[in-house]
CSV table of C-alpha atoms in Angstrom, one decimal:
chain,number,residue,atom,x,y,z
F,1,MET,CA,33.5,-29.0,-86.3
F,2,ALA,CA,31.0,-31.4,-84.6
F,3,THR,CA,27.8,-29.9,-83.8
F,4,HIS,CA,25.9,-31.4,-80.9
F,5,LEU,CA,22.2,-30.8,-80.2
F,6,VAL,CA,20.3,-31.4,-77.1
F,7,TRP,CA,16.6,-32.0,-77.2
F,8,LEU,CA,15.0,-30.7,-74.6
F,9,ARG,CA,11.6,-32.9,-73.4
F,10,ASN,CA,10.4,-33.0,-69.7
F,11,ASP,CA,14.0,-32.4,-68.2
F,12,LEU,CA,14.1,-28.5,-67.9
F,13,ARG,CA,17.0,-27.8,-65.9
F,14,ILE,CA,20.8,-27.4,-66.9
F,15,THR,CA,22.1,-29.3,-63.1
F,16,ASP,CA,22.1,-33.0,-63.3
F,17,ASN,CA,21.0,-33.2,-66.8
F,18,LYS,CA,22.1,-36.4,-68.2
F,19,ALA,CA,21.6,-35.8,-72.3
F,20,LEU,CA,22.9,-32.2,-72.2
F,21,HIS,CA,26.2,-32.9,-69.4
F,22,ALA,CA,26.9,-35.4,-72.5
F,23,ALA,CA,26.6,-33.1,-75.3
F,24,CYS,CA,28.7,-30.8,-73.5
F,25,SER,CA,31.6,-33.2,-72.5
F,26,ASP,CA,33.7,-32.6,-75.8
F,27,SER,CA,34.9,-29.1,-75.4
F,28,ASN,CA,35.7,-28.7,-79.1
F,29,ALA,CA,32.0,-29.2,-80.2
F,30,LYS,CA,29.5,-26.6,-81.3
F,31,VAL,CA,26.4,-27.1,-78.6
F,32,LEU,CA,22.7,-26.3,-79.2
F,33,ALA,CA,19.3,-27.2,-77.9
F,34,VAL,CA,15.9,-27.4,-78.8
F,35,PHE,CA,12.7,-27.5,-77.4
F,36,ILE,CA,9.7,-28.1,-79.3
F,37,ALA,CA,6.0,-27.9,-77.9
F,38,SER,CA,3.2,-29.7,-79.6
F,39,PRO,CA,0.1,-28.2,-78.1
F,40,ALA,CA,-2.5,-30.5,-80.3
F,41,GLN,CA,-0.8,-33.6,-78.8
F,42,TRP,CA,-0.7,-31.8,-75.3
F,43,ALA,CA,-4.4,-31.5,-75.9
F,44,LYS,CA,-4.9,-35.1,-76.5
F,45,HIS,CA,-3.2,-36.1,-73.6
F,46,ASP,CA,-5.5,-33.9,-71.3
F,47,MET,CA,-2.3,-31.4,-70.3
F,48,ALA,CA,-3.6,-29.2,-67.9
F,49,PRO,CA,-3.5,-25.3,-69.4
F,50,ARG,CA,-1.7,-24.4,-65.8
F,51,GLN,CA,0.9,-27.2,-66.5
F,52,ALA,CA,1.8,-25.9,-70.2
F,53,ALA,CA,2.0,-22.3,-69.0
F,54,PHE,CA,4.3,-23.8,-65.8
F,55,ILE,CA,6.4,-25.5,-68.5
F,56,TYR,CA,6.5,-22.3,-70.3
F,57,GLN,CA,7.7,-20.3,-67.3
F,58,ASN,CA,10.6,-22.8,-66.7
F,59,LEU,CA,11.3,-23.2,-70.3
F,60,LEU,CA,12.0,-19.1,-70.5
F,61,GLN,CA,14.8,-19.8,-67.0
F,62,VAL,CA,16.4,-22.5,-68.8
F,63,GLN,CA,17.0,-20.6,-71.9
F,64,ARG,CA,18.2,-17.9,-69.9
F,65,ASP,CA,20.4,-20.1,-68.0
F,66,LEU,CA,21.7,-21.5,-71.1
F,67,ALA,CA,22.4,-18.3,-72.8
F,68,ALA,CA,24.2,-17.6,-70.1
F,69,LEU,CA,26.6,-20.5,-71.1
F,70,GLY,CA,26.9,-19.5,-74.6
F,71,ILE,CA,24.1,-22.3,-75.7
F,72,GLU,CA,21.7,-21.4,-77.7
F,73,LEU,CA,18.2,-22.8,-77.0
F,74,ILE,CA,15.4,-22.5,-80.1
F,75,CYS,CA,11.9,-23.0,-79.2
F,76,HIS,CA,9.4,-24.3,-82.2
F,77,GLN,CA,5.6,-25.1,-82.0
F,78,VAL,CA,4.2,-28.3,-84.3
F,79,GLY,CA,0.8,-29.5,-83.6
F,80,ASP,CA,1.5,-33.2,-82.9
F,81,PHE,CA,4.5,-35.6,-82.4
F,82,ALA,CA,4.6,-36.6,-85.9
F,83,GLU,CA,5.1,-32.7,-86.9
F,84,SER,CA,8.0,-33.1,-84.2
F,85,VAL,CA,9.7,-35.4,-85.8
F,86,THR,CA,9.5,-33.7,-89.0
F,87,TRP,CA,10.7,-30.5,-88.2
F,88,LEU,CA,13.7,-31.8,-86.0
F,89,ALA,CA,15.1,-33.8,-88.6
F,90,ASP,CA,14.9,-30.9,-91.1
F,91,PHE,CA,16.6,-28.6,-88.3
F,92,CYS,CA,19.4,-31.4,-88.1
F,93,ARG,CA,20.1,-31.2,-91.6
F,94,ARG,CA,20.1,-27.3,-91.5
F,95,GLN,CA,22.2,-27.2,-88.9
F,96,ARG,CA,24.7,-30.1,-89.7
F,97,VAL,CA,24.3,-31.7,-86.4
F,98,THR,CA,26.2,-34.7,-86.0
F,99,SER,CA,24.9,-35.9,-82.7
F,100,LEU,CA,21.6,-35.9,-81.0
F,101,TYR,CA,21.3,-36.2,-77.1
F,102,TYR,CA,18.1,-36.6,-75.2
F,103,ASN,CA,16.7,-38.0,-72.3
F,104,ARG,CA,14.2,-40.6,-72.6
F,105,GLN,CA,10.2,-40.2,-71.7
F,106,TYR,CA,8.5,-43.7,-71.1
F,107,GLU,CA,4.9,-43.0,-72.5
F,108,VAL,CA,3.7,-45.3,-75.2
F,109,ASN,CA,3.2,-42.4,-77.6
F,110,GLU,CA,6.8,-40.6,-76.9
F,111,ARG,CA,8.2,-44.1,-77.6
F,112,LEU,CA,6.5,-44.3,-80.8
F,113,ARG,CA,7.9,-40.8,-81.7
F,114,ASP,CA,11.2,-41.6,-80.6
F,115,ASP,CA,11.5,-44.8,-82.6
F,116,LEU,CA,9.9,-42.7,-85.9
F,117,LEU,CA,13.0,-40.3,-85.2
F,118,GLU,CA,15.5,-43.3,-85.4
F,119,ASN,CA,14.0,-44.2,-88.6
F,120,VAL,CA,14.0,-40.8,-90.2
F,121,LEU,CA,17.3,-39.8,-88.9
F,122,GLY,CA,19.0,-43.1,-90.0
F,123,ALA,CA,22.6,-42.9,-90.0
F,124,ASP,CA,23.2,-39.6,-90.6
F,125,VAL,CA,23.5,-38.5,-87.1
F,126,ALA,CA,24.3,-40.0,-84.2
F,127,ARG,CA,21.7,-40.7,-81.1
F,128,TYR,CA,22.5,-40.9,-77.6
F,129,ALA,CA,19.0,-41.7,-75.2
F,130,PHE,CA,19.5,-41.4,-71.8
F,131,ASP,CA,17.4,-42.6,-68.6
F,132,ASP,CA,17.5,-39.1,-66.9
F,133,ALA,CA,14.3,-39.1,-65.3
F,134,LEU,CA,14.0,-41.9,-62.5
F,135,LEU,CA,16.7,-43.2,-60.0
F,136,LEU,CA,16.8,-46.5,-61.8
F,137,PRO,CA,15.9,-47.5,-65.2
F,138,PRO,CA,12.6,-49.4,-66.4
F,139,GLY,CA,13.8,-53.2,-66.5
F,140,SER,CA,16.4,-52.8,-63.9
F,141,VAL,CA,14.6,-54.3,-60.7
F,142,LEU,CA,13.1,-57.6,-61.7
F,143,THR,CA,11.8,-60.3,-60.1
F,144,GLY,CA,13.9,-63.6,-59.5
F,145,SER,CA,12.1,-65.1,-62.8
F,146,GLY,CA,13.0,-61.5,-64.8
F,147,GLU,CA,9.6,-60.1,-64.6
F,148,MET,CA,8.2,-56.8,-63.5
F,149,PHE,CA,7.0,-56.8,-60.3
F,150,LYS,CA,2.8,-56.5,-59.9
F,151,VAL,CA,3.2,-55.4,-56.4
F,152,TYR,CA,5.2,-52.5,-54.7
F,153,THR,CA,6.7,-53.9,-51.5
F,154,PRO,CA,8.8,-56.5,-52.9
F,155,PHE,CA,9.6,-53.9,-56.1
F,156,ARG,CA,10.5,-51.5,-53.2
F,157,ASN,CA,12.8,-54.0,-51.3
F,158,ALA,CA,14.4,-54.9,-54.4
F,159,PHE,CA,14.9,-51.1,-55.8
F,160,ILE,CA,16.5,-50.5,-52.4
F,161,ARG,CA,18.9,-53.5,-52.9
F,162,ARG,CA,19.9,-52.1,-56.0
F,163,LEU,CA,19.7,-48.2,-55.2
F,164,ALA,CA,22.7,-48.8,-52.4
F,165,THR,CA,24.9,-50.2,-55.1
F,166,SER,CA,23.9,-48.0,-57.9
F,167,ASP,CA,25.7,-44.7,-58.9
F,168,VAL,CA,22.8,-41.8,-58.9
F,169,GLY,CA,25.1,-38.9,-57.8
F,170,SER,CA,24.1,-35.8,-59.6
F,171,LEU,CA,25.7,-34.0,-62.3
F,172,PRO,CA,27.3,-30.8,-62.4
F,173,ALA,CA,25.9,-27.9,-64.7
F,174,PRO,CA,28.1,-27.6,-67.8
F,175,ARG,CA,31.2,-25.2,-68.0
F,176,SER,CA,30.8,-22.2,-70.2
F,177,ARG,CA,31.2,-22.5,-74.0
F,178,GLY,CA,32.1,-19.0,-74.2
F,179,ALA,CA,30.5,-15.4,-74.0
F,180,ALA,CA,27.1,-15.2,-72.7
F,181,ILE,CA,24.3,-14.9,-75.8
F,182,ASP,CA,21.4,-12.8,-76.4
F,183,VAL,CA,18.2,-15.0,-77.2
F,184,GLU,CA,15.0,-14.3,-78.5
F,185,LYS,CA,12.2,-15.0,-75.9
F,186,PRO,CA,9.8,-17.9,-77.5
F,187,ALA,CA,6.2,-17.0,-78.2
F,188,PRO,CA,3.6,-18.1,-75.5
F,189,PHE,CA,2.6,-21.7,-76.7
F,190,ASP,CA,-0.6,-21.9,-78.7
F,191,TYR,CA,-2.5,-23.2,-76.0
F,192,PRO,CA,-5.3,-22.5,-73.7
F,193,SER,CA,-4.0,-19.9,-71.2
F,194,ALA,CA,-3.9,-20.3,-67.5
F,195,ASP,CA,-2.3,-18.9,-64.2
F,196,VAL,CA,0.3,-20.9,-62.1
F,197,ASP,CA,-0.1,-20.3,-58.5
F,198,ALA,CA,2.4,-18.4,-57.0
F,199,ALA,CA,3.5,-20.9,-54.5
F,200,TYR,CA,5.9,-22.7,-57.3
F,201,PRO,CA,8.2,-20.2,-58.9
F,202,ALA,CA,9.8,-21.1,-62.0
F,203,GLY,CA,13.1,-22.3,-62.5
F,204,GLU,CA,15.7,-24.9,-60.9
F,205,ALA,CA,16.9,-22.4,-58.2
F,206,ALA,CA,13.9,-22.2,-56.7
F,207,ALA,CA,12.9,-26.1,-56.6
F,208,LEU,CA,16.5,-26.8,-55.0
F,209,ARG,CA,15.8,-23.9,-52.5
F,210,ARG,CA,12.3,-25.9,-51.5
F,211,LEU,CA,14.2,-29.1,-51.8
F,212,THR,CA,17.0,-28.4,-49.3
F,213,ALA,CA,14.6,-26.6,-46.8
F,214,PHE,CA,12.2,-29.4,-46.9
F,215,CYS,CA,14.9,-32.2,-46.3
F,216,ARG,CA,16.5,-29.7,-43.5
F,217,GLU,CA,13.4,-28.5,-41.7
F,218,ARG,CA,10.3,-30.8,-42.4
F,219,VAL,CA,11.2,-34.2,-43.9
F,220,ALA,CA,11.7,-35.5,-40.1
F,221,ASP,CA,8.1,-35.0,-39.5
F,222,TYR,CA,6.9,-36.4,-42.9
F,223,ALA,CA,5.2,-39.4,-41.9
F,224,ALA,CA,3.2,-37.8,-38.8
F,225,LYS,CA,2.0,-34.8,-41.2
F,226,ARG,CA,1.9,-35.8,-44.7
F,227,ASP,CA,-1.4,-36.9,-44.3
F,228,LEU,CA,-3.0,-34.0,-42.6
F,229,PRO,CA,-4.1,-31.2,-45.5
F,230,ALA,CA,-4.3,-28.4,-42.9
F,231,VAL,CA,-0.7,-28.8,-42.3
F,232,ASP,CA,2.2,-28.1,-44.6
F,233,GLY,CA,3.7,-31.6,-44.6
F,234,THR,CA,4.5,-32.5,-48.0
F,235,SER,CA,7.3,-31.1,-50.1
F,236,GLY,CA,5.3,-29.6,-52.9
F,237,LEU,CA,8.1,-30.8,-55.2
F,238,SER,CA,5.8,-32.8,-57.6
F,239,PRO,CA,5.1,-30.1,-60.0
F,240,TYR,CA,9.0,-29.9,-60.4
F,241,LEU,CA,9.8,-33.2,-60.9
F,242,ALA,CA,6.8,-33.5,-63.0
F,243,VAL,CA,8.3,-31.4,-65.8
F,244,GLY,CA,11.9,-32.1,-65.1
F,245,VAL,CA,13.0,-28.9,-63.6
F,246,LEU,CA,14.3,-31.1,-60.6
F,247,SER,CA,15.3,-34.5,-60.8
F,248,PRO,CA,15.1,-37.4,-58.9
F,249,ARG,CA,18.6,-38.2,-57.8
F,250,GLN,CA,19.0,-34.4,-56.6
F,251,CYS,CA,16.1,-35.4,-54.2
F,252,PHE,CA,17.9,-38.5,-53.1
F,253,ASN,CA,21.3,-37.2,-52.7
F,254,ARG,CA,20.0,-34.2,-50.9
F,255,LEU,CA,18.2,-36.6,-48.4
F,256,ARG,CA,21.2,-38.5,-48.1
F,257,ILE,CA,23.3,-35.3,-47.3
F,258,GLU,CA,20.8,-34.7,-44.5
F,259,TYR,CA,20.2,-38.3,-43.6
F,260,PRO,CA,23.4,-40.5,-44.5
F,261,ASP,CA,21.4,-43.4,-43.1
F,262,VAL,CA,17.9,-43.1,-44.7
F,263,LEU,CA,18.0,-46.6,-46.4
F,264,GLU,CA,18.1,-47.8,-42.9
F,265,SER,CA,16.1,-46.2,-41.1
F,266,VAL,CA,12.9,-47.9,-42.4
F,267,ASN,CA,10.8,-45.8,-39.4
F,268,SER,CA,12.1,-42.1,-40.1
F,269,GLY,CA,10.4,-39.4,-42.1
F,270,ALA,CA,13.4,-39.4,-44.4
F,271,PHE,CA,12.6,-42.8,-45.4
F,272,CYS,CA,8.7,-42.6,-45.8
F,273,TRP,CA,9.3,-39.4,-48.1
F,274,LEU,CA,12.0,-41.8,-50.2
F,275,ASN,CA,9.2,-44.3,-50.2
F,276,GLU,CA,7.1,-42.0,-52.0
F,277,LEU,CA,9.7,-41.4,-54.4
F,278,ILE,CA,10.2,-45.1,-55.3
F,279,TRP,CA,6.3,-45.4,-56.0
F,280,ARG,CA,7.0,-42.8,-58.6
F,281,GLU,CA,9.5,-45.0,-59.8
F,282,PHE,CA,7.4,-48.2,-59.6
F,283,TYR,CA,4.5,-46.4,-61.7
F,284,ARG,CA,7.3,-45.4,-64.6
F,285,HIS,CA,8.6,-49.1,-64.5
F,286,LEU,CA,5.1,-50.4,-64.9
F,287,ILE,CA,3.8,-48.4,-68.0
F,288,VAL,CA,7.4,-49.9,-70.0
F,289,ALA,CA,6.4,-53.2,-68.7
F,290,PHE,CA,2.7,-52.7,-69.4
F,291,PRO,CA,2.2,-50.3,-72.0
F,292,LEU,CA,-1.8,-51.2,-72.1
F,293,LEU,CA,-1.7,-49.0,-68.8
F,294,CYS,CA,-0.9,-45.9,-71.0
F,295,LYS,CA,-4.2,-46.7,-73.4
F,296,HIS,CA,-7.3,-46.4,-70.7
F,297,ARG,CA,-7.0,-50.1,-70.0
F,298,PRO,CA,-7.3,-51.6,-66.4
F,299,PHE,CA,-4.5,-53.8,-65.3
F,300,ILE,CA,-7.0,-56.3,-63.8
F,301,GLY,CA,-9.2,-57.1,-66.9
F,302,TRP,CA,-12.0,-58.5,-65.3
F,303,THR,CA,-12.9,-54.7,-63.6
F,304,ASP,CA,-13.7,-53.7,-67.1
F,305,GLY,CA,-16.9,-55.5,-66.8
F,306,VAL,CA,-17.9,-53.3,-64.0
F,307,PRO,CA,-21.1,-51.4,-65.0
F,308,TRP,CA,-20.2,-47.7,-64.6
F,309,ARG,CA,-22.9,-45.6,-64.0
F,310,SER,CA,-23.0,-42.6,-66.5
F,311,ASN,CA,-24.6,-39.6,-64.3
F,312,GLU,CA,-23.7,-36.1,-65.4
F,313,GLN,CA,-25.1,-34.3,-62.5
F,314,ALA,CA,-23.2,-36.1,-59.9
F,315,LEU,CA,-20.0,-35.8,-62.1
F,316,LEU,CA,-20.4,-32.5,-61.9
F,317,ALA,CA,-21.2,-32.1,-58.2
F,318,TRP,CA,-17.4,-34.0,-57.7
F,319,GLN,CA,-15.4,-31.7,-60.2
F,320,THR,CA,-17.1,-28.6,-58.6
F,321,GLY,CA,-16.9,-29.4,-54.9
F,322,ALA,CA,-20.3,-29.8,-54.4
F,323,THR,CA,-21.2,-33.3,-53.1
F,324,GLY,CA,-22.1,-32.7,-49.5
F,325,TYR,CA,-19.0,-34.5,-48.1
F,326,PRO,CA,-17.3,-31.6,-47.1
F,327,ILE,CA,-13.6,-33.3,-47.3
F,328,VAL,CA,-14.1,-34.4,-50.9
F,329,ASP,CA,-15.7,-30.9,-51.8
F,330,ALA,CA,-12.7,-29.0,-50.1
F,331,ALA,CA,-10.1,-31.0,-51.9
F,332,MET,CA,-11.7,-30.8,-55.2
F,333,ARG,CA,-12.0,-26.8,-54.8
F,334,GLN,CA,-8.2,-27.0,-53.7
F,335,LEU,CA,-7.6,-28.8,-56.8
F,336,ASN,CA,-9.5,-26.6,-59.4
F,337,SER,CA,-8.3,-23.8,-57.9
F,338,THR,CA,-4.4,-24.7,-57.4
F,339,GLY,CA,-4.1,-27.4,-59.5
F,340,TRP,CA,-2.7,-29.4,-56.5
F,341,ILE,CA,-3.7,-31.6,-53.9
F,342,HIS,CA,-1.8,-33.8,-52.0
F,343,ASN,CA,-1.8,-37.8,-51.8
F,344,ARG,CA,-4.2,-38.6,-49.0
F,345,LEU,CA,-6.9,-36.2,-50.7
F,346,ARG,CA,-6.4,-37.8,-54.3
F,347,MET,CA,-7.1,-41.1,-52.8
F,348,ILE,CA,-10.5,-39.9,-51.0
F,349,CYS,CA,-11.6,-38.0,-54.0
F,350,ALA,CA,-10.9,-41.1,-56.1
F,351,SER,CA,-12.5,-43.6,-54.0
F,352,PHE,CA,-15.6,-41.0,-53.7
F,353,LEU,CA,-16.0,-40.9,-57.3
F,354,VAL,CA,-15.7,-44.7,-58.0
F,355,LYS,CA,-16.9,-46.6,-54.6
F,356,ASP,CA,-19.7,-43.8,-54.1
F,357,LEU,CA,-21.0,-42.9,-57.5
F,358,LEU,CA,-19.7,-45.8,-59.5
F,359,ILE,CA,-18.2,-43.4,-61.9
F,360,ASP,CA,-15.8,-44.9,-64.5
F,361,TRP,CA,-12.0,-44.4,-62.8
F,362,ARG,CA,-11.1,-43.1,-66.5
F,363,ILE,CA,-13.3,-39.9,-66.0
F,364,GLY,CA,-11.8,-38.9,-62.9
F,365,GLU,CA,-8.2,-39.9,-64.2
F,366,ARG,CA,-8.8,-37.7,-66.9
F,367,TYR,CA,-10.1,-34.7,-64.8
F,368,PHE,CA,-7.3,-34.7,-62.5
F,369,MET,CA,-4.8,-34.3,-65.7
F,370,GLN,CA,-6.9,-31.5,-66.9
F,371,GLN,CA,-6.6,-29.9,-63.8
F,372,LEU,CA,-2.8,-30.9,-62.2
F,373,LEU,CA,0.1,-29.0,-62.3
F,374,ASP,CA,2.2,-31.7,-61.3
F,375,GLY,CA,0.1,-34.3,-64.2
F,376,ASP,CA,2.1,-37.3,-64.8
F,377,LEU,CA,0.6,-40.2,-66.5
F,378,ALA,CA,2.0,-43.0,-65.0
F,379,ALA,CA,1.5,-41.4,-61.3
F,380,ASN,CA,-1.8,-40.2,-62.1
F,381,ASN,CA,-3.0,-43.5,-63.4
F,382,GLY,CA,-1.5,-45.6,-60.8
F,383,GLY,CA,-3.2,-43.5,-58.2
F,384,TRP,CA,-6.5,-43.6,-60.2
F,385,GLN,CA,-6.4,-47.7,-60.9
F,386,TRP,CA,-4.9,-48.1,-57.1
F,387,ALA,CA,-8.0,-46.3,-55.7
F,388,ALA,CA,-10.4,-47.9,-58.3
F,389,SER,CA,-9.3,-51.6,-57.4
F,390,THR,CA,-8.3,-51.8,-61.3
F,391,GLY,CA,-4.6,-51.8,-61.0
F,392,THR,CA,-1.9,-53.6,-59.9
F,393,ASP,CA,-1.2,-53.6,-56.0
F,394,ALA,CA,-4.9,-52.0,-55.8
F,395,ALA,CA,-6.6,-51.6,-53.0
F,396,PRO,CA,-9.1,-54.6,-52.9
F,397,TYR,CA,-12.4,-53.5,-54.4
F,398,PHE,CA,-14.4,-54.2,-51.0
F,399,ARG,CA,-11.9,-51.8,-49.3
F,400,ILE,CA,-14.1,-48.4,-49.6
F,401,PHE,CA,-12.9,-45.1,-47.9
F,402,ASN,CA,-16.0,-43.6,-45.6
F,403,PRO,CA,-15.5,-39.9,-46.8
F,404,THR,CA,-17.1,-38.8,-43.7
F,405,LEU,CA,-14.6,-40.5,-41.3
F,406,GLN,CA,-11.7,-40.0,-43.6
F,407,GLY,CA,-12.4,-36.5,-42.9
F,408,LYS,CA,-12.9,-36.9,-39.1
F,409,ARG,CA,-9.4,-38.8,-39.4
F,410,PHE,CA,-7.2,-36.3,-41.4
F,411,ASP,CA,-8.7,-33.1,-40.7
F,412,PRO,CA,-10.4,-33.6,-37.1
F,413,ARG,CA,-10.8,-29.6,-36.7
F,414,GLY,CA,-12.0,-29.5,-39.8
F,415,GLU,CA,-9.2,-26.2,-40.6
F,416,PHE,CA,-8.8,-27.4,-44.0
F,417,ILE,CA,-12.5,-27.6,-44.7
F,418,ARG,CA,-13.1,-24.8,-43.7
F,419,ARG,CA,-10.2,-22.8,-45.9
F,420,TRP,CA,-12.2,-24.1,-48.7
F,421,LEU,CA,-15.6,-24.2,-47.7
F,422,PRO,CA,-15.9,-20.5,-46.3
F,423,GLU,CA,-19.8,-21.5,-46.1
F,424,LEU,CA,-19.2,-23.8,-43.5
F,425,ALA,CA,-17.0,-21.4,-41.4
F,426,GLY,CA,-19.7,-20.9,-38.7
F,427,VAL,CA,-19.9,-24.7,-38.2
F,428,PRO,CA,-18.3,-25.4,-34.9
F,429,GLY,CA,-15.8,-28.3,-34.2
F,430,ASP,CA,-16.1,-31.2,-35.8
F,431,ALA,CA,-19.8,-31.0,-36.6
F,432,VAL,CA,-17.9,-29.5,-39.9
F,433,HIS,CA,-17.8,-33.2,-41.2
F,434,GLN,CA,-21.7,-33.7,-41.6
F,435,PRO,CA,-22.9,-29.7,-41.3
F,436,TYR,CA,-26.4,-31.0,-42.5
F,437,VAL,CA,-26.9,-32.9,-38.8
F,438,TRP,CA,-25.7,-29.9,-37.3
F,439,ALA,CA,-28.0,-27.4,-39.1
F,440,GLN,CA,-31.0,-29.4,-38.6
F,441,LYS,CA,-30.5,-29.7,-34.7
F,442,GLN,CA,-29.7,-25.7,-34.8
F,443,GLY,CA,-32.8,-25.0,-37.2
F,444,GLU,CA,-30.0,-23.1,-39.1
F,445,ARG,CA,-29.9,-22.8,-42.9
F,446,LEU,CA,-26.5,-23.4,-44.6
F,447,ASP,CA,-25.6,-22.7,-48.3
F,448,TYR,CA,-24.1,-26.1,-48.8
F,449,PRO,CA,-25.5,-29.2,-50.5
F,450,LEU,CA,-27.1,-32.2,-48.8
F,451,PRO,CA,-24.9,-35.3,-49.2
F,452,ILE,CA,-25.8,-36.4,-53.1
F,453,VAL,CA,-25.5,-40.2,-52.0
F,454,GLU,CA,-25.9,-42.0,-48.9
F,455,HIS,CA,-22.4,-43.8,-48.3
F,456,GLY,CA,-23.6,-47.0,-46.8
F,457,ARG,CA,-26.1,-47.6,-49.4
F,458,ALA,CA,-23.7,-46.3,-52.0
F,459,ARG,CA,-20.9,-49.1,-50.7
F,460,THR,CA,-23.2,-52.0,-50.8
F,461,GLU,CA,-24.4,-51.4,-54.5
F,462,THR,CA,-20.6,-50.9,-55.5
F,463,LEU,CA,-19.7,-54.2,-53.8
F,464,ALA,CA,-22.4,-55.8,-55.9
F,465,ALA,CA,-21.6,-54.3,-59.2
F,466,PHE,CA,-17.8,-55.6,-58.6
F,467,GLU,CA,-18.8,-59.1,-57.7
F,468,ALA,CA,-20.9,-59.3,-60.4
F,469,ALA,CA,-18.5,-58.5,-62.8
F,470,ARG,CA,-15.8,-60.7,-61.1
F,471,ARG,CA,-18.1,-63.5,-61.5
F,472,LEU,CA,-18.8,-63.0,-64.9
F,473,ARG,CA,-15.9,-63.2,-65.7
F,474,GLN,CA,-14.7,-66.6,-64.2
F,475,HIS,CA,-17.7,-67.8,-65.7
């Protein structure tokens, strides 16, 4: 009898899982599944402890779901990726595995791990790899000259044309392969413990309920509300997408059920959300075409010459939400507490670190990864390089967010700010965006810091630093 092994990685679901579906297509084969935790590698990649805890919670759920189908999921812990290859090859020999199925990961180290496995297994085990984590695989959306797009909008246009003619249907869960089995609950990962915010219950059933509710009830208002942090205007699905509890195909297909003309209705809230999904694809395609993005390198080479400052005190103020700029501080405190902030706040915080404090974007990128429940190397790197003006399709270096104006525009009444900065609860109306001005006029004392930097002066200094680096590279 053939033995098929499914290697689960960032695909912790049984529905619309290409590798699992293919492994179960032969009704006569024995099917096993394995998940290999690699805490030492996670630490090197700055995985947030709360994300590791979220993975564990979802791993328990997928183990139960597979057991109900008669499929055993074996969980094992190793140190790093090299050890995972050694253990998996030995496991294949011991279990007499004839075919191995897995869904591709696109980061450099993960691709090297899979290449190593190919060499170790040799011809003894047939291997089947699938592009499961994206709507369209890397390398399938290219310019007329066959190169990867470096600007988002033409990529999106080409992506949508190809998407309209591609089979991106969602696959069903496998059929039962026998009686339900009892399985041994895996030990918690050997990784720093952390709590997961209760707003993100584990399991694909919870993720699909959230997806359905969002597409039915809130996506129509997405374009108008997604940038307002005081409003529940985003999908909140990114943590599930990041670890594969939900697939992008499931997102797109649910969206099409509710809005069949989504690809044509470019001014709709539904298209606006689809646009965010395509940004996610863009950044994944980029790290395959330009692996240096996985290696702490800027896409625009000359920006490596920017004279970044070393200022531990300012960095700590940014990390802890004590900069004296309320929208920045509220966002950072939400990040530290929950592991999530929406995209507008990520841009504001990133811009402040890089353009107001002139601190290396890679330090901020790393800190976000250490906190984010939805940590994803491609999306996080892409967002930081956009804000830092170092990446493909980045904001021009002379575009610098004014954090006070950003707060006034996107949290005009200060509702979000007061939620996370209770020390400003008594500051009325839009005075909350410059509370020190209000306090001085009122003769009040606030338990809140003065701004650690003056934005206008910081902007001038940052422009000079970028311009000097650009001129240096030109000569």
